[in-house]
Amino acid sequence: MTKYSPNEADAKNGSTYTAEFLRVKGLAERGVANAQHSLGFMYFNGQGVVQSYELAVVWYRQAAQAGLEHAQYNLGVMYQKGQGVAQSFEEAAAWYRKAAEQGYAAAQYNLGWLYAKGQGVQADTQQAMYWFSKAAEQGDAGAQNNLGMMYDTGKGVPQDFRQAIAWYRKAAEQGYARAQFNLGLRYDHGQGVPQDVGQAMSWYRKAADQGYAPAQFNLALRFDKGDGVAQDSQKAILWYRRAADQDHASSQFNLGLIYDNGQGVPRDEQKALDWYRKAAGLGHAGAQNNLGLRYEHGQGVAQDFAQAQQWYLKAAEQGFPGAQYQLGNLYDAGHGVPQDQQEAVFWYRKAADQGHLRAQFDLGLRYETGGGVPRDEKKALHWYRRAAEQDYVAAQYALALLYDKDDGPEPNCVQANAWYAKAAEQGHVQAQFTLGLRFDNGLGTVQDYALAYHWYLKAAAQGHVRAQFNLGLMFMCGQGVPADGAQAWLWLALAERNGFSSASRYLKTVAATLDSSQLALARERLELLPN
């Protein structure tokens, strides 16, 4: 945020830079501070003279030592960036302070940043707040936005969304893109203002039209998901691409997903791969994981387990649980790496600790069977339970089996039945059959033939042969359902057809109770049933 004097404006807009340079140089050499600063500016920009940061510093310094605040500020910038001098945040802070104490808003803003970051000065949020406030009161939009962020996060001040909104709005109304984006976020989440998707979209759009990539991404995300606006894949792609062209990694990743899934565009594995690669190169963990998956399975690239391992590792080291789990799988199978169950368990645990369901389940399985870890059913119970409580059906069934073991870590028929029921309700066929069996025999629950029938029927419909056989017996004996010889024959015959040989002798008994027309009809119905 360099400030210009009238002489600088003349130098910038004049048609003959060389003549202006000579005029200004003469004044500067006679000790005119404004001219010294203008001469520094000319050397900085190469106007009328060969560009030289070193000579810019020489003339800025003379003007700064004479007390010219904008020269002090520009000298601070050059020390901060290391232009024409060795970089020194301490020197930058010293020169910013001189200008800031004269009321120069841009210097106040930069000094605030140095205090916020602890560069050249001891980190001090109170001092950062002080200098941002000074600049903000003079209308500096960057300082106003930063004050808003401090109130937003409660950094250096008590958290206050209303104050944050007030400062964001001041900066946003001056066209400051980041403040427009931040104001959009507050409307998006209803923090400090009533939630208002229309207002959020309006402020995002203002920032996006200025090229602010995070706002472009948020606009794209709304159109992509149809969240608060009509779903529009083409608008989503347009805004993702604008942000992606500025190396916004999440936008690049989402473009990869769009081409991967053919969402609003023809499916294109190569374009998906290209966008994943760009995002992965910028450190996006999801893109790194997806590249790993492609190399592991040979999708759009030659299968290469070593490349898969490298990309998984990059994402895993950033804490991406999916990649940690996939890396565990590679070590488990010895694909692209030496087979190492302990290393597999290490990565499974990393993923499991973050709530990755399959990793939690697999870790439970390893403790139950002793694969790569000492066998420990109590730890198996722990990991199964963590996945089961997140509705992972395989873990619910495994947990039920452990509770069902008389010699297990915590035998408990009631808990076993509860977890069988949760798995059964999610369609786990063996859990449905087991639950039917327990109601049928009153194991850990009150005997209830009607509920036994209910769960056998669910399992039988999924092809569970024992459930089909048990249904036949229930219809034969009238347990849980009215006795029905034709239904009994049908289920027993289906079980026999599916390989349950014990059904044969019961079939003969039931068939003897049916007349020829009933038996013929039952056989016709059997032919219509899938296995």
PDB file of C-alpha atoms in Angstrom, residues 171-412:
ATOM      1  CA  ALA A 171     -14.089  -3.023   4.952  1.00  0.00           C
ATOM      2  CA  ALA A 172     -16.485  -4.878   2.660  1.00  0.00           C
ATOM      3  CA  GLU A 173     -18.294  -1.688   1.697  1.00  0.00           C
ATOM      4  CA  GLN A 174     -14.931  -0.311   0.583  1.00  0.00           C
ATOM      5  CA  GLY A 175     -14.618  -3.290  -1.781  1.00  0.00           C
ATOM      6  CA  TYR A 176     -12.098  -5.241   0.317  1.00  0.00           C
ATOM      7  CA  ALA A 177     -12.505  -8.773  -1.052  1.00  0.00           C
ATOM      8  CA  ARG A 178     -11.424 -10.734   2.000  1.00  0.00           C
ATOM      9  CA  ALA A 179     -13.845  -8.804   4.211  1.00  0.00           C
ATOM     10  CA  GLN A 180     -16.631  -9.406   1.698  1.00  0.00           C
ATOM     11  CA  PHE A 181     -15.849 -13.110   1.905  1.00  0.00           C
ATOM     12  CA  ASN A 182     -15.744 -13.035   5.714  1.00  0.00           C
ATOM     13  CA  LEU A 183     -19.065 -11.209   5.816  1.00  0.00           C
ATOM     14  CA  GLY A 184     -20.495 -13.853   3.497  1.00  0.00           C
ATOM     15  CA  LEU A 185     -19.304 -16.558   5.901  1.00  0.00           C
ATOM     16  CA  ARG A 186     -21.057 -14.888   8.865  1.00  0.00           C
ATOM     17  CA  TYR A 187     -24.352 -14.747   6.920  1.00  0.00           C
ATOM     18  CA  ASP A 188     -23.762 -18.333   5.803  1.00  0.00           C
ATOM     19  CA  HIS A 189     -23.416 -19.585   9.391  1.00  0.00           C
ATOM     20  CA  GLY A 190     -25.718 -17.092  11.112  1.00  0.00           C
ATOM     21  CA  GLN A 191     -23.010 -15.771  13.430  1.00  0.00           C
ATOM     22  CA  GLY A 192     -23.637 -12.190  14.566  1.00  0.00           C
ATOM     23  CA  VAL A 193     -26.433 -11.864  11.998  1.00  0.00           C
ATOM     24  CA  PRO A 194     -29.522 -13.933  11.157  1.00  0.00           C
ATOM     25  CA  GLN A 195     -28.592 -16.753   8.785  1.00  0.00           C
ATOM     26  CA  ASP A 196     -29.281 -15.573   5.241  1.00  0.00           C
ATOM     27  CA  VAL A 197     -28.102 -17.602   2.260  1.00  0.00           C
ATOM     28  CA  GLY A 198     -29.026 -14.801  -0.157  1.00  0.00           C
ATOM     29  CA  GLN A 199     -26.811 -12.302   1.678  1.00  0.00           C
ATOM     30  CA  ALA A 200     -24.027 -14.883   1.917  1.00  0.00           C
ATOM     31  CA  MET A 201     -24.167 -15.508  -1.832  1.00  0.00           C
ATOM     32  CA  SER A 202     -24.252 -11.778  -2.554  1.00  0.00           C
ATOM     33  CA  TRP A 203     -21.073 -11.106  -0.543  1.00  0.00           C
ATOM     34  CA  TYR A 204     -19.337 -14.190  -1.885  1.00  0.00           C
ATOM     35  CA  ARG A 205     -20.126 -12.990  -5.400  1.00  0.00           C
ATOM     36  CA  LYS A 206     -18.680  -9.537  -4.742  1.00  0.00           C
ATOM     37  CA  ALA A 207     -15.422 -11.070  -3.518  1.00  0.00           C
ATOM     38  CA  ALA A 208     -15.417 -13.715  -6.253  1.00  0.00           C
ATOM     39  CA  ASP A 209     -15.823 -11.074  -8.972  1.00  0.00           C
ATOM     40  CA  GLN A 210     -12.610  -9.507  -7.659  1.00  0.00           C
ATOM     41  CA  GLY A 211     -10.828 -12.835  -8.097  1.00  0.00           C
ATOM     42  CA  TYR A 212     -10.783 -13.898  -4.437  1.00  0.00           C
ATOM     43  CA  ALA A 213     -10.333 -17.665  -4.740  1.00  0.00           C
ATOM     44  CA  PRO A 214     -11.901 -18.794  -1.413  1.00  0.00           C
ATOM     45  CA  ALA A 215     -15.096 -16.902  -2.326  1.00  0.00           C
ATOM     46  CA  GLN A 216     -15.073 -18.425  -5.806  1.00  0.00           C
ATOM     47  CA  PHE A 217     -14.749 -21.851  -4.177  1.00  0.00           C
ATOM     48  CA  ASN A 218     -17.661 -21.225  -1.799  1.00  0.00           C
ATOM     49  CA  LEU A 219     -19.862 -20.067  -4.662  1.00  0.00           C
ATOM     50  CA  ALA A 220     -18.922 -23.160  -6.643  1.00  0.00           C
ATOM     51  CA  LEU A 221     -19.662 -25.399  -3.665  1.00  0.00           C
ATOM     52  CA  ARG A 222     -23.154 -23.949  -3.306  1.00  0.00           C
ATOM     53  CA  PHE A 223     -23.949 -24.532  -6.981  1.00  0.00           C
ATOM     54  CA  ASP A 224     -22.321 -27.958  -6.872  1.00  0.00           C
ATOM     55  CA  LYS A 225     -24.452 -29.206  -3.964  1.00  0.00           C
ATOM     56  CA  GLY A 226     -27.576 -27.153  -4.659  1.00  0.00           C
ATOM     57  CA  ASP A 227     -27.223 -25.810  -1.122  1.00  0.00           C
ATOM     58  CA  GLY A 228     -29.494 -22.759  -0.784  1.00  0.00           C
ATOM     59  CA  VAL A 229     -29.503 -22.278  -4.561  1.00  0.00           C
ATOM     60  CA  ALA A 230     -30.666 -24.310  -7.529  1.00  0.00           C
ATOM     61  CA  GLN A 231     -28.097 -27.016  -8.295  1.00  0.00           C
ATOM     62  CA  ASP A 232     -26.136 -25.967 -11.376  1.00  0.00           C
ATOM     63  CA  SER A 233     -23.116 -28.038 -12.377  1.00  0.00           C
ATOM     64  CA  GLN A 234     -22.040 -25.612 -15.086  1.00  0.00           C
ATOM     65  CA  LYS A 235     -21.897 -22.640 -12.699  1.00  0.00           C
ATOM     66  CA  ALA A 236     -20.082 -24.827 -10.169  1.00  0.00           C
ATOM     67  CA  ILE A 237     -17.475 -25.774 -12.782  1.00  0.00           C
ATOM     68  CA  LEU A 238     -17.088 -22.134 -13.862  1.00  0.00           C
ATOM     69  CA  TRP A 239     -16.304 -20.925 -10.327  1.00  0.00           C
ATOM     70  CA  TYR A 240     -14.193 -23.941  -9.405  1.00  0.00           C
ATOM     71  CA  ARG A 241     -12.124 -23.361 -12.522  1.00  0.00           C
ATOM     72  CA  ARG A 242     -11.590 -19.661 -11.763  1.00  0.00           C
ATOM     73  CA  ALA A 243     -10.328 -20.545  -8.304  1.00  0.00           C
ATOM     74  CA  ALA A 244      -8.368 -23.554  -9.580  1.00  0.00           C
ATOM     75  CA  ASP A 245      -6.549 -21.343 -12.074  1.00  0.00           C
ATOM     76  CA  GLN A 246      -5.258 -19.427  -9.038  1.00  0.00           C
ATOM     77  CA  ASP A 247      -3.908 -22.675  -7.542  1.00  0.00           C
ATOM     78  CA  HIS A 248      -6.770 -23.079  -5.083  1.00  0.00           C
ATOM     79  CA  ALA A 249      -6.166 -26.720  -4.200  1.00  0.00           C
ATOM     80  CA  SER A 250      -9.673 -27.605  -2.970  1.00  0.00           C
ATOM     81  CA  SER A 251     -11.166 -26.282  -6.201  1.00  0.00           C
ATOM     82  CA  GLN A 252      -8.731 -28.354  -8.223  1.00  0.00           C
ATOM     83  CA  PHE A 253      -9.633 -31.420  -6.164  1.00  0.00           C
ATOM     84  CA  ASN A 254     -13.372 -30.851  -6.632  1.00  0.00           C
ATOM     85  CA  LEU A 255     -12.898 -30.451 -10.379  1.00  0.00           C
ATOM     86  CA  GLY A 256     -11.141 -33.797 -10.292  1.00  0.00           C
ATOM     87  CA  LEU A 257     -14.165 -35.304  -8.536  1.00  0.00           C
ATOM     88  CA  ILE A 258     -16.540 -33.761 -11.075  1.00  0.00           C
ATOM     89  CA  TYR A 259     -14.666 -35.262 -14.040  1.00  0.00           C
ATOM     90  CA  ASP A 260     -14.235 -38.529 -12.139  1.00  0.00           C
ATOM     91  CA  ASN A 261     -17.993 -38.851 -11.599  1.00  0.00           C
ATOM     92  CA  GLY A 262     -19.153 -37.225 -14.857  1.00  0.00           C
ATOM     93  CA  GLN A 263     -21.181 -34.644 -12.951  1.00  0.00           C
ATOM     94  CA  GLY A 264     -22.396 -32.038 -15.466  1.00  0.00           C
ATOM     95  CA  VAL A 265     -19.594 -33.016 -17.863  1.00  0.00           C
ATOM     96  CA  PRO A 266     -18.725 -36.187 -19.762  1.00  0.00           C
ATOM     97  CA  ARG A 267     -16.775 -38.511 -17.487  1.00  0.00           C
ATOM     98  CA  ASP A 268     -13.080 -38.023 -18.219  1.00  0.00           C
ATOM     99  CA  GLU A 269     -10.533 -40.022 -16.217  1.00  0.00           C
ATOM    100  CA  GLN A 270      -7.583 -38.152 -17.677  1.00  0.00           C
ATOM    101  CA  LYS A 271      -8.930 -34.699 -16.754  1.00  0.00           C
ATOM    102  CA  ALA A 272      -9.797 -36.007 -13.296  1.00  0.00           C
ATOM    103  CA  LEU A 273      -6.261 -37.300 -12.949  1.00  0.00           C
ATOM    104  CA  ASP A 274      -4.791 -33.983 -14.131  1.00  0.00           C
ATOM    105  CA  TRP A 275      -6.772 -32.004 -11.547  1.00  0.00           C
ATOM    106  CA  TYR A 276      -5.973 -34.467  -8.754  1.00  0.00           C
ATOM    107  CA  ARG A 277      -2.311 -34.169  -9.678  1.00  0.00           C
ATOM    108  CA  LYS A 278      -2.400 -30.354  -9.527  1.00  0.00           C
ATOM    109  CA  ALA A 279      -4.135 -30.356  -6.148  1.00  0.00           C
ATOM    110  CA  ALA A 280      -1.867 -33.101  -4.813  1.00  0.00           C
ATOM    111  CA  GLY A 281       1.180 -31.073  -5.840  1.00  0.00           C
ATOM    112  CA  LEU A 282      -0.163 -28.220  -3.699  1.00  0.00           C
ATOM    113  CA  GLY A 283      -0.451 -30.573  -0.729  1.00  0.00           C
ATOM    114  CA  HIS A 284      -4.184 -31.386  -0.832  1.00  0.00           C
ATOM    115  CA  ALA A 285      -4.467 -34.602   1.186  1.00  0.00           C
ATOM    116  CA  GLY A 286      -7.699 -35.785  -0.451  1.00  0.00           C
ATOM    117  CA  ALA A 287      -6.150 -35.446  -3.904  1.00  0.00           C
ATOM    118  CA  GLN A 288      -3.009 -37.252  -2.766  1.00  0.00           C
ATOM    119  CA  ASN A 289      -5.179 -40.067  -1.444  1.00  0.00           C
ATOM    120  CA  ASN A 290      -7.125 -40.262  -4.724  1.00  0.00           C
ATOM    121  CA  LEU A 291      -3.899 -40.414  -6.707  1.00  0.00           C
ATOM    122  CA  GLY A 292      -2.808 -43.256  -4.444  1.00  0.00           C
ATOM    123  CA  LEU A 293      -6.065 -45.089  -5.167  1.00  0.00           C
ATOM    124  CA  ARG A 294      -5.597 -44.651  -8.911  1.00  0.00           C
ATOM    125  CA  TYR A 295      -2.060 -46.008  -8.850  1.00  0.00           C
ATOM    126  CA  GLU A 296      -3.080 -48.870  -6.563  1.00  0.00           C
ATOM    127  CA  HIS A 297      -5.923 -49.969  -8.838  1.00  0.00           C
ATOM    128  CA  GLY A 298      -4.484 -48.876 -12.202  1.00  0.00           C
ATOM    129  CA  GLN A 299      -7.263 -46.387 -12.975  1.00  0.00           C
ATOM    130  CA  GLY A 300      -6.158 -44.082 -15.792  1.00  0.00           C
ATOM    131  CA  VAL A 301      -2.531 -44.949 -15.015  1.00  0.00           C
ATOM    132  CA  ALA A 302      -0.424 -48.090 -15.080  1.00  0.00           C
ATOM    133  CA  GLN A 303      -0.811 -49.952 -11.787  1.00  0.00           C
ATOM    134  CA  ASP A 304       2.112 -48.957  -9.585  1.00  0.00           C
ATOM    135  CA  PHE A 305       2.036 -49.891  -5.892  1.00  0.00           C
ATOM    136  CA  ALA A 306       5.217 -47.913  -5.169  1.00  0.00           C
ATOM    137  CA  GLN A 307       3.599 -44.721  -6.519  1.00  0.00           C
ATOM    138  CA  ALA A 308       0.434 -45.532  -4.582  1.00  0.00           C
ATOM    139  CA  GLN A 309       2.467 -45.903  -1.400  1.00  0.00           C
ATOM    140  CA  GLN A 310       4.200 -42.551  -1.956  1.00  0.00           C
ATOM    141  CA  TRP A 311       0.938 -40.655  -2.459  1.00  0.00           C
ATOM    142  CA  TYR A 312      -0.815 -42.407   0.428  1.00  0.00           C
ATOM    143  CA  LEU A 313       2.158 -41.577   2.644  1.00  0.00           C
ATOM    144  CA  LYS A 314       1.998 -37.858   1.760  1.00  0.00           C
ATOM    145  CA  ALA A 315      -1.689 -37.742   2.669  1.00  0.00           C
ATOM    146  CA  ALA A 316      -1.260 -40.003   5.707  1.00  0.00           C
ATOM    147  CA  GLU A 317       1.453 -37.765   7.153  1.00  0.00           C
ATOM    148  CA  GLN A 318      -1.041 -34.890   6.959  1.00  0.00           C
ATOM    149  CA  GLY A 319      -3.419 -36.967   9.086  1.00  0.00           C
ATOM    150  CA  PHE A 320      -5.808 -38.030   6.290  1.00  0.00           C
ATOM    151  CA  PRO A 321      -7.469 -41.145   7.764  1.00  0.00           C
ATOM    152  CA  GLY A 322      -8.469 -42.744   4.453  1.00  0.00           C
ATOM    153  CA  ALA A 323      -4.864 -42.683   3.266  1.00  0.00           C
ATOM    154  CA  GLN A 324      -3.635 -44.013   6.613  1.00  0.00           C
ATOM    155  CA  TYR A 325      -6.000 -46.948   6.245  1.00  0.00           C
ATOM    156  CA  GLN A 326      -4.985 -47.598   2.618  1.00  0.00           C
ATOM    157  CA  LEU A 327      -1.327 -47.437   3.616  1.00  0.00           C
ATOM    158  CA  GLY A 328      -2.043 -50.035   6.289  1.00  0.00           C
ATOM    159  CA  ASN A 329      -3.588 -52.251   3.601  1.00  0.00           C
ATOM    160  CA  LEU A 330      -0.459 -51.970   1.435  1.00  0.00           C
ATOM    161  CA  TYR A 331       1.763 -53.071   4.319  1.00  0.00           C
ATOM    162  CA  ASP A 332      -0.696 -55.827   5.199  1.00  0.00           C
ATOM    163  CA  ALA A 333      -0.587 -57.234   1.665  1.00  0.00           C
ATOM    164  CA  GLY A 334       3.052 -56.341   0.889  1.00  0.00           C
ATOM    165  CA  HIS A 335       2.064 -54.323  -2.196  1.00  0.00           C
ATOM    166  CA  GLY A 336       4.841 -51.891  -3.159  1.00  0.00           C
ATOM    167  CA  VAL A 337       6.388 -52.278   0.307  1.00  0.00           C
ATOM    168  CA  PRO A 338       7.772 -55.211   2.298  1.00  0.00           C
ATOM    169  CA  GLN A 339       4.919 -57.032   4.014  1.00  0.00           C
ATOM    170  CA  ASP A 340       4.854 -55.829   7.607  1.00  0.00           C
ATOM    171  CA  GLN A 341       1.856 -56.462   9.849  1.00  0.00           C
ATOM    172  CA  GLN A 342       3.180 -54.252  12.623  1.00  0.00           C
ATOM    173  CA  GLU A 343       3.495 -51.323  10.209  1.00  0.00           C
ATOM    174  CA  ALA A 344      -0.005 -52.105   8.943  1.00  0.00           C
ATOM    175  CA  VAL A 345      -1.324 -51.990  12.512  1.00  0.00           C
ATOM    176  CA  PHE A 346       0.508 -48.678  13.097  1.00  0.00           C
ATOM    177  CA  TRP A 347      -1.364 -47.026  10.219  1.00  0.00           C
ATOM    178  CA  TYR A 348      -4.672 -48.714  11.010  1.00  0.00           C
ATOM    179  CA  ARG A 349      -4.412 -47.297  14.526  1.00  0.00           C
ATOM    180  CA  LYS A 350      -3.684 -43.802  13.177  1.00  0.00           C
ATOM    181  CA  ALA A 351      -6.834 -43.971  11.052  1.00  0.00           C
ATOM    182  CA  ALA A 352      -8.887 -45.645  13.784  1.00  0.00           C
ATOM    183  CA  ASP A 353      -7.983 -42.956  16.321  1.00  0.00           C
ATOM    184  CA  GLN A 354      -9.555 -40.429  13.932  1.00  0.00           C
ATOM    185  CA  GLY A 355     -12.785 -42.394  13.663  1.00  0.00           C
ATOM    186  CA  HIS A 356     -12.171 -44.288  10.410  1.00  0.00           C
ATOM    187  CA  LEU A 357     -14.786 -47.046  10.663  1.00  0.00           C
ATOM    188  CA  ARG A 358     -13.122 -49.729   8.569  1.00  0.00           C
ATOM    189  CA  ALA A 359      -9.820 -49.172  10.369  1.00  0.00           C
ATOM    190  CA  GLN A 360     -11.529 -49.507  13.744  1.00  0.00           C
ATOM    191  CA  PHE A 361     -13.205 -52.712  12.602  1.00  0.00           C
ATOM    192  CA  ASP A 362      -9.999 -54.156  11.138  1.00  0.00           C
ATOM    193  CA  LEU A 363      -8.088 -53.276  14.288  1.00  0.00           C
ATOM    194  CA  GLY A 364     -10.736 -55.077  16.333  1.00  0.00           C
ATOM    195  CA  LEU A 365     -10.412 -58.102  14.047  1.00  0.00           C
ATOM    196  CA  ARG A 366      -6.638 -58.136  14.504  1.00  0.00           C
ATOM    197  CA  TYR A 367      -6.904 -58.060  18.287  1.00  0.00           C
ATOM    198  CA  GLU A 368      -9.514 -60.804  18.158  1.00  0.00           C
ATOM    199  CA  THR A 369      -7.387 -63.069  15.926  1.00  0.00           C
ATOM    200  CA  GLY A 370      -3.877 -61.944  16.936  1.00  0.00           C
ATOM    201  CA  GLY A 371      -2.879 -60.651  13.496  1.00  0.00           C
ATOM    202  CA  GLY A 372       0.169 -58.412  13.934  1.00  0.00           C
ATOM    203  CA  VAL A 373      -0.694 -57.762  17.590  1.00  0.00           C
ATOM    204  CA  PRO A 374      -0.968 -59.963  20.683  1.00  0.00           C
ATOM    205  CA  ARG A 375      -4.440 -61.531  20.826  1.00  0.00           C
ATOM    206  CA  ASP A 376      -6.596 -59.437  23.164  1.00  0.00           C
ATOM    207  CA  GLU A 377     -10.379 -59.811  23.019  1.00  0.00           C
ATOM    208  CA  LYS A 378     -10.918 -56.902  25.418  1.00  0.00           C
ATOM    209  CA  LYS A 379      -9.157 -54.553  22.991  1.00  0.00           C
ATOM    210  CA  ALA A 380     -11.067 -56.164  20.142  1.00  0.00           C
ATOM    211  CA  LEU A 381     -14.285 -55.352  21.990  1.00  0.00           C
ATOM    212  CA  HIS A 382     -13.135 -51.727  22.386  1.00  0.00           C
ATOM    213  CA  TRP A 383     -12.448 -51.210  18.684  1.00  0.00           C
ATOM    214  CA  TYR A 384     -15.546 -53.077  17.511  1.00  0.00           C
ATOM    215  CA  ARG A 385     -17.648 -50.943  19.842  1.00  0.00           C
ATOM    216  CA  ARG A 386     -16.183 -47.684  18.492  1.00  0.00           C
ATOM    217  CA  ALA A 387     -17.098 -48.633  14.944  1.00  0.00           C
ATOM    218  CA  ALA A 388     -20.417 -50.186  15.957  1.00  0.00           C
ATOM    219  CA  GLU A 389     -21.505 -47.005  17.741  1.00  0.00           C
ATOM    220  CA  GLN A 390     -21.067 -45.227  14.400  1.00  0.00           C
ATOM    221  CA  ASP A 391     -23.447 -47.756  12.770  1.00  0.00           C
ATOM    222  CA  TYR A 392     -20.770 -49.821  11.025  1.00  0.00           C
ATOM    223  CA  VAL A 393     -22.786 -52.965  10.511  1.00  0.00           C
ATOM    224  CA  ALA A 394     -19.947 -55.504  10.348  1.00  0.00           C
ATOM    225  CA  ALA A 395     -18.641 -54.182  13.668  1.00  0.00           C
ATOM    226  CA  GLN A 396     -22.098 -54.395  15.224  1.00  0.00           C
ATOM    227  CA  TYR A 397     -22.325 -58.070  14.312  1.00  0.00           C
ATOM    228  CA  ALA A 398     -18.742 -58.798  15.460  1.00  0.00           C
ATOM    229  CA  LEU A 399     -19.452 -57.008  18.748  1.00  0.00           C
ATOM    230  CA  ALA A 400     -22.607 -59.082  19.242  1.00  0.00           C
ATOM    231  CA  LEU A 401     -20.620 -62.299  18.691  1.00  0.00           C
ATOM    232  CA  LEU A 402     -18.057 -61.291  21.317  1.00  0.00           C
ATOM    233  CA  TYR A 403     -20.766 -60.473  23.872  1.00  0.00           C
ATOM    234  CA  ASP A 404     -22.359 -63.823  22.984  1.00  0.00           C
ATOM    235  CA  LYS A 405     -19.233 -65.842  23.915  1.00  0.00           C
ATOM    236  CA  ASP A 406     -19.435 -67.537  27.296  1.00  0.00           C
ATOM    237  CA  ASP A 407     -15.650 -67.301  27.590  1.00  0.00           C
ATOM    238  CA  GLY A 408     -15.456 -63.835  26.003  1.00  0.00           C
ATOM    239  CA  PRO A 409     -14.133 -60.682  27.707  1.00  0.00           C
ATOM    240  CA  GLU A 410     -17.618 -59.488  28.809  1.00  0.00           C
ATOM    241  CA  PRO A 411     -20.300 -62.193  28.299  1.00  0.00           C
ATOM    242  CA  ASN A 412     -23.675 -60.466  28.112  1.00  0.00           C
TER     243      ASN A 412
END
